[in-house]
Coordinates of C-alpha atoms and ligand atoms in Angstrom, one line a residue:
M1 CA 33.6 38.2 25.1
P2 CA 30.2 37.6 28.3
G3 CA 29.0 34.9 28.5
E4 CA 24.9 35.3 28.8
F5 CA 24.0 36.2 32.4
D6 CA 28.2 38.0 32.6
L7 CA 26.8 39.9 30.0
I8 CA 23.3 41.3 31.3
R9 CA 24.8 41.5 35.3
R10 CA 27.0 43.4 33.0
F11 CA 25.1 45.8 31.2
F12 CA 21.7 45.6 31.6
S13 CA 21.9 44.8 36.1
D14 CA 21.2 47.7 38.6
R15 CA 22.5 49.9 36.4
L16 CA 19.9 52.7 37.5
P17 CA 18.1 53.1 41.6
P18 CA 15.5 50.9 41.9
R19 CA 11.7 52.6 42.0
R20 CA 10.1 51.7 45.6
D21 CA 7.0 50.4 43.6
T22 CA 9.2 47.7 42.2
R23 CA 9.3 45.1 44.9
L24 CA 11.7 42.4 41.9
G25 CA 13.9 43.0 40.0
V26 CA 15.9 41.5 37.5
G27 CA 17.2 38.4 38.5
D28 CA 14.4 35.7 39.2
D29 CA 12.0 34.6 37.3
C30 CA 10.0 37.4 37.5
A31 CA 10.2 41.1 37.8
L32 CA 7.2 41.7 41.5
L33 CA 5.2 44.9 40.6
R34 CA 3.5 46.9 43.6
P35 CA 1.6 50.0 41.0
P36 CA -0.1 52.4 44.3
A37 CA -4.2 51.9 44.6
G38 CA -6.1 54.1 42.3
M39 CA -3.9 53.8 40.0
D40 CA -4.0 52.0 36.0
I41 CA -1.4 50.5 34.6
A42 CA -0.4 51.5 30.6
L43 CA 1.1 48.5 29.1
S44 CA 3.1 48.9 26.0
V45 CA 5.2 46.9 23.7
D46 CA 7.4 47.3 20.3
T47 CA 9.7 45.0 18.4
L48 CA 13.0 47.1 16.1
V49 CA 14.3 44.9 13.5
S50 CA 17.6 45.4 12.1
G51 CA 17.1 46.5 8.6
V52 CA 13.5 47.8 8.8
H53 CA 13.3 49.2 12.0
F54 CA 17.0 50.5 11.7
L55 CA 20.0 50.8 9.7
P56 CA 21.7 48.4 10.8
T57 CA 24.7 50.4 11.1
V58 CA 23.0 53.4 13.2
D59 CA 25.0 54.2 16.5
P60 CA 24.1 51.7 18.9
D61 CA 24.3 54.5 22.1
R62 CA 21.5 56.5 19.7
L63 CA 19.2 53.4 19.3
G64 CA 19.4 52.5 22.9
H65 CA 17.9 55.6 23.1
K66 CA 15.5 55.0 20.1
A67 CA 13.9 51.1 21.4
L68 CA 13.6 53.3 24.8
A69 CA 11.8 56.4 23.3
V70 CA 9.1 54.7 20.9
N71 CA 8.1 53.0 23.4
L72 CA 7.6 56.7 25.4
S73 CA 5.9 57.7 22.9
D74 CA 2.6 55.4 23.8
L75 CA 3.0 56.1 26.9
A76 CA 3.0 59.6 26.3
A77 CA 0.3 59.4 23.6
M78 CA -2.1 57.1 26.6
G79 CA -1.1 60.6 29.4
A80 CA 0.7 57.9 31.5
E81 CA 4.1 58.3 33.9
P82 CA 6.3 56.1 33.4
A83 CA 7.3 53.9 35.5
W84 CA 9.2 50.3 33.9
A85 CA 10.6 48.6 31.2
T86 CA 11.8 44.7 29.3
L87 CA 14.3 44.5 26.7
A88 CA 13.9 41.5 24.8
L89 CA 17.3 41.8 23.2
T90 CA 18.4 38.7 20.0
L91 CA 21.9 39.6 19.3
P92 CA 23.8 38.4 17.0
E93 CA 26.5 38.0 19.0
A94 CA 28.0 40.0 22.3
D95 CA 29.8 42.7 21.1
E96 CA 31.5 44.9 24.0
V97 CA 31.4 47.7 22.5
W98 CA 28.0 47.5 20.8
L99 CA 26.2 46.6 24.9
A100 CA 27.1 49.0 26.2
G101 CA 26.9 52.1 23.4
F102 CA 23.6 51.0 23.8
S103 CA 22.7 50.3 27.3
E104 CA 23.9 53.5 28.1
G105 CA 21.7 55.4 25.2
F106 CA 18.8 53.0 26.9
F107 CA 20.2 53.5 30.2
R108 CA 20.5 58.1 30.1
L109 CA 16.7 58.2 28.7
A110 CA 15.4 56.2 31.3
S111 CA 17.0 58.5 34.3
R112 CA 15.4 61.0 32.6
F113 CA 11.9 59.3 33.3
G114 CA 12.3 57.7 36.4
L115 CA 12.4 54.6 34.1
E116 CA 13.2 50.7 36.1
L117 CA 14.6 48.0 33.7
V118 CA 13.0 45.0 35.5
G119 CA 14.1 42.2 33.7
G120 CA 14.5 41.1 29.9
D121 CA 15.4 37.7 27.6
T122 CA 18.5 37.3 26.2
T123 CA 19.0 34.7 22.9
R124 CA 21.0 34.7 19.8
G125 CA 19.5 35.4 16.2
P126 CA 19.4 38.2 13.5
L127 CA 19.5 42.0 15.8
S128 CA 15.9 42.4 16.7
L129 CA 15.1 44.3 19.9
T130 CA 11.5 44.3 21.9
V131 CA 11.1 46.8 25.3
Q132 CA 7.9 46.9 26.4
V133 CA 6.9 49.6 29.2
M134 CA 4.6 49.9 31.7
G135 CA 3.7 53.4 33.2
M136 CA 1.2 54.4 35.8
L137 CA -2.7 56.4 34.9
P138 CA -5.2 57.4 37.5
Q139 CA -8.2 55.3 37.2
G140 CA -9.9 56.4 34.2
K141 CA -7.2 59.8 32.9
A142 CA -6.7 57.7 29.8
L143 CA -6.4 60.0 26.7
R144 CA -7.9 57.9 24.6
R145 CA -8.0 57.6 20.4
S146 CA -11.9 57.7 20.0
G147 CA -13.6 60.6 22.3
A148 CA -13.0 63.3 19.4
R149 CA -15.3 65.4 18.0
P150 CA -17.2 68.2 15.9
G151 CA -15.7 71.7 17.3
D152 CA -12.4 70.1 18.6
G153 CA -9.7 71.6 17.1
V154 CA -6.4 69.6 16.3
Y155 CA -2.6 70.1 17.4
V156 CA 0.3 68.7 16.3
S157 CA 3.2 69.0 19.4
G158 CA 7.1 69.8 17.4
S159 CA 7.8 69.5 13.0
P160 CA 6.8 66.8 11.7
G161 CA 7.9 65.6 8.8
R162 CA 11.9 65.7 10.0
A163 CA 12.4 62.3 11.3
G164 CA 11.1 61.3 7.2
L165 CA 13.6 63.7 6.3
G166 CA 16.6 62.4 8.2
L167 CA 15.6 59.6 6.7
K168 CA 15.6 60.9 3.2
G169 CA 19.0 62.3 4.6
R170 CA 20.3 59.1 5.9
L171 CA 19.7 56.3 2.8
K172 CA 21.5 59.7 0.8
A173 CA 18.5 60.5 -0.9
S174 CA 18.2 64.1 0.2
I175 CA 20.6 67.2 -0.4
W176 CA 18.3 69.0 1.5
A177 CA 18.9 66.8 5.9
D178 CA 20.3 68.5 8.2
A179 CA 21.5 67.5 11.5
D180 CA 17.8 68.2 12.9
S181 CA 16.1 66.0 10.7
I182 CA 18.7 63.2 10.9
D183 CA 18.3 64.0 15.4
A184 CA 14.8 64.0 14.7
L185 CA 15.2 60.0 13.0
E186 CA 17.4 58.9 15.9
L187 CA 17.2 60.5 19.3
P188 CA 13.6 60.9 18.9
E189 CA 12.0 63.3 22.0
P190 CA 9.6 61.3 24.1
R191 CA 6.3 64.2 24.4
I192 CA 5.6 62.9 28.2
N193 CA 5.3 66.0 30.1
L194 CA 2.8 67.0 26.7
G195 CA 0.9 63.9 27.6
L196 CA 0.6 64.7 31.7
A197 CA -0.2 67.6 30.3
L198 CA -3.0 66.7 28.1
R199 CA -4.9 65.1 30.9
G200 CA -8.2 66.3 31.7
L201 CA -8.3 68.0 29.0
A202 CA -7.6 66.5 25.5
S203 CA -10.5 64.2 23.8
A204 CA -8.4 62.5 22.2
C205 CA -4.6 61.3 21.2
I206 CA -2.0 58.9 19.0
D207 CA 1.1 59.5 18.4
I208 CA 3.0 59.8 15.4
S209 CA 4.2 56.9 14.1
D210 CA 2.9 56.1 10.8
G211 CA 2.6 59.3 9.3
L212 CA 0.3 61.9 10.5
A213 CA -2.6 61.8 8.0
Q214 CA -2.2 57.8 9.0
D215 CA -2.0 57.8 12.6
L216 CA -4.5 61.1 12.7
G217 CA -7.0 59.0 10.4
H218 CA -7.0 56.1 13.1
V219 CA -8.2 59.2 16.2
L220 CA -11.5 59.9 13.3
T221 CA -11.8 56.1 12.8
A222 CA -11.5 55.9 16.4
S223 CA -14.0 58.8 17.3
Q224 CA -16.6 58.1 14.3
V225 CA -15.9 61.5 12.9
G226 CA -14.0 63.6 10.2
A227 CA -10.9 66.2 10.1
R228 CA -10.3 69.2 7.2
I229 CA -6.2 70.5 7.9
D230 CA -4.4 73.0 6.6
Y231 CA -2.0 72.6 4.6
D232 CA -0.3 75.7 5.6
Q233 CA -0.6 75.5 9.2
L234 CA 1.7 72.5 9.6
P235 CA 4.6 74.3 11.6
L236 CA 7.6 72.5 9.1
S237 CA 10.9 73.1 10.3
P238 CA 12.9 74.7 7.8
A239 CA 14.3 71.8 6.7
V240 CA 11.2 70.2 5.6
H241 CA 10.0 73.4 4.2
Q242 CA 13.2 73.9 1.9
Y243 CA 13.3 70.1 1.0
V244 CA 8.8 69.9 0.1
T245 CA 9.7 73.7 -1.5
A246 CA 11.8 72.3 -3.3
S247 CA 11.5 69.4 -4.7
G248 CA 7.2 69.0 -4.7
D249 CA 7.0 66.7 -2.0
W250 CA 4.9 68.3 -0.3
A251 CA 2.6 65.4 0.9
L252 CA 6.3 63.8 3.1
P253 CA 4.8 66.0 6.5
L254 CA 2.0 64.2 7.0
S255 CA 3.3 60.4 5.3
A256 CA 6.5 60.2 6.7
G257 CA 6.5 57.5 10.0
D258 CA 9.5 57.7 12.8
D259 CA 8.3 61.4 14.0
Y260 CA 6.6 61.0 17.3
E261 CA 5.2 64.3 17.6
L262 CA 1.2 63.9 19.8
C263 CA -1.1 64.7 17.0
F264 CA -4.4 65.8 20.1
T265 CA -7.5 66.6 19.3
L266 CA -9.0 70.1 22.4
P267 CA -12.1 71.4 22.9
P268 CA -11.7 75.1 22.3
H269 CA -12.9 75.9 26.1
K270 CA -9.4 73.8 27.2
V271 CA -7.5 76.0 25.1
A272 CA -6.4 78.8 27.4
E273 CA -5.9 76.3 30.6
L274 CA -3.4 73.7 28.6
E275 CA -1.9 77.2 27.9
S276 CA -1.3 77.9 31.0
R277 CA -0.2 74.3 32.1
L278 CA 2.2 74.1 29.2
S279 CA 4.1 78.2 29.1
G280 CA 7.3 77.7 30.3
S281 CA 8.2 74.6 28.8
G282 CA 9.4 74.5 26.1
L283 CA 6.9 71.8 24.3
S284 CA 5.9 73.6 21.7
I285 CA 1.8 72.5 20.1
T286 CA 0.3 73.7 16.8
Q287 CA -3.1 73.7 15.1
I288 CA -3.3 71.8 11.8
G289 CA -6.5 71.5 12.1
H290 CA -10.3 71.6 13.4
I291 CA -12.7 68.4 13.7
E292 CA -15.7 68.0 11.6
P293 CA -18.6 66.0 11.6
E294 CA -18.5 64.6 8.6
P295 CA -15.8 60.7 8.2
G296 CA -12.8 60.7 6.4
L297 CA -9.9 63.4 6.4
R298 CA -9.3 66.9 4.0
L299 CA -6.7 68.8 3.3
L300 CA -6.5 72.4 2.5
K301 CA -4.2 73.5 0.6
H302 CA -3.8 76.7 -2.1
H303 CA -7.4 77.1 -2.0
D304 CA -8.9 73.8 -2.9
I305 CA -9.5 71.2 -0.1
H306 CA -8.7 67.7 -1.5
P307 CA -9.9 64.2 -0.1
L308 CA -6.5 62.9 1.6
E309 CA -4.8 59.7 2.4
V310 CA -1.7 59.7 2.4
A311 CA -0.1 56.0 3.0
G312 CA 2.0 55.5 6.2
Y313 CA 4.1 53.1 6.6
D314 CA 2.1 49.7 6.4
H315 CA 4.2 46.2 7.4
F316 CA 1.7 44.0 5.7
P317 CA -0.2 46.2 2.4
T318 CA -1.9 44.3 1.1
H319 CA -1.6 46.4 -3.0
Ligands
LIG1 P1 13.7 32.9 33.0 O1 14.8 31.5 32.1 O2 13.5 32.4 33.9 O3 13.0 33.5 31.7 P2 16.5 34.4 32.2 O4 17.7 33.3 32.2 O5 16.2 35.0 30.5 O6 15.2 33.9 33.3 O7 17.1 35.7 32.7 C1 17.5 36.3 33.8 C2 17.5 37.0 34.2 O8 17.9 38.6 33.7 C3 15.5 37.2 34.1 O9 15.5 39.0 35.7 C4 15.5 37.8 33.6 O10 13.7 39.1 33.4 C5 16.6 38.5 33.4 N1 17.1 39.6 31.8 C6 17.3 38.9 30.4 N2 17.8 38.9 30.0 C7 17.5 40.5 30.2 C8 17.3 42.0 29.6 N3 17.8 42.5 28.3 N4 17.5 43.0 30.3 C9 17.3 43.1 32.1 N5 17.0 42.4 32.1 C10 17.1 39.9 31.6
LIG2 MG1 12.6 31.3 34.9

């Protein structure tokens, strides 16, 4: 079994070419970073706990991907370009096969976005993974939650609910979960390029980690507006559509978390520019509703309008 320093050297140091704006990476007490003048740093951290955020049986390569992807998704939601990450690992044991798989998944995704792992911490205990990412943005260009205005369109990328159905599949609670749903759960794609394309266009943006209704709710609260969304406009995947029809669980695409798609608002006069920026990118976006002055979220379904309070995931529910 490798010791702590051996483990860091073998699995986490010098796996990718260093960035030119990194003065010092893994190996000293701190990393030293030098962002170019005029750039803001966007910083986010997320912890994944075994049994809470992932099933202990998940493939370590997929877990390495997801631990980084959920953080990159936060950078995407702000319109930031990935630059650096740190990784705090708590492991019950130094299992080399597990570490090889985990680090492979992590660095495969990191290399796609020119991200460098510049530090971390390695401790023994119940399996838990904390990744911190840092990205860069031209000053003042961040996509915040607070800018949505009445008349803006509400959009989502991809297809909400796929990861939620994937989780039902892994828990053997649905026969409708297909490979696409499982991949959405275990190999989420951070929408970095969409976030970059939205700079200067979207009035507000958030990534969907806790469910579309709840996360859109955060945008509405921060922007002091409301929204109407049209259930029939939701871009459901074939499997989610079949599941909803067969089970009657229509709320899944609105309440299930872990999708890591972006939900954003866009003034109508910016639509053409966004479409031209996205043409040929393969990224799909769909308008699902619009912002209204009256606070709250309303759902148009079967020609009726329902006030919507679909709860997403809450680690500390009060009832
Ligand atoms: P210190 O005791 O000074 O905090 P550590 O002994 O924890 O330093 O770590 C030694 C070096 O290895 C540091 O540069 C740290 O950032 C890096 N490091 C530790 N664990 C990891 C990890 N899992 N991934 C990447 N770098 C790590
Ligand atoms: Mg030290």
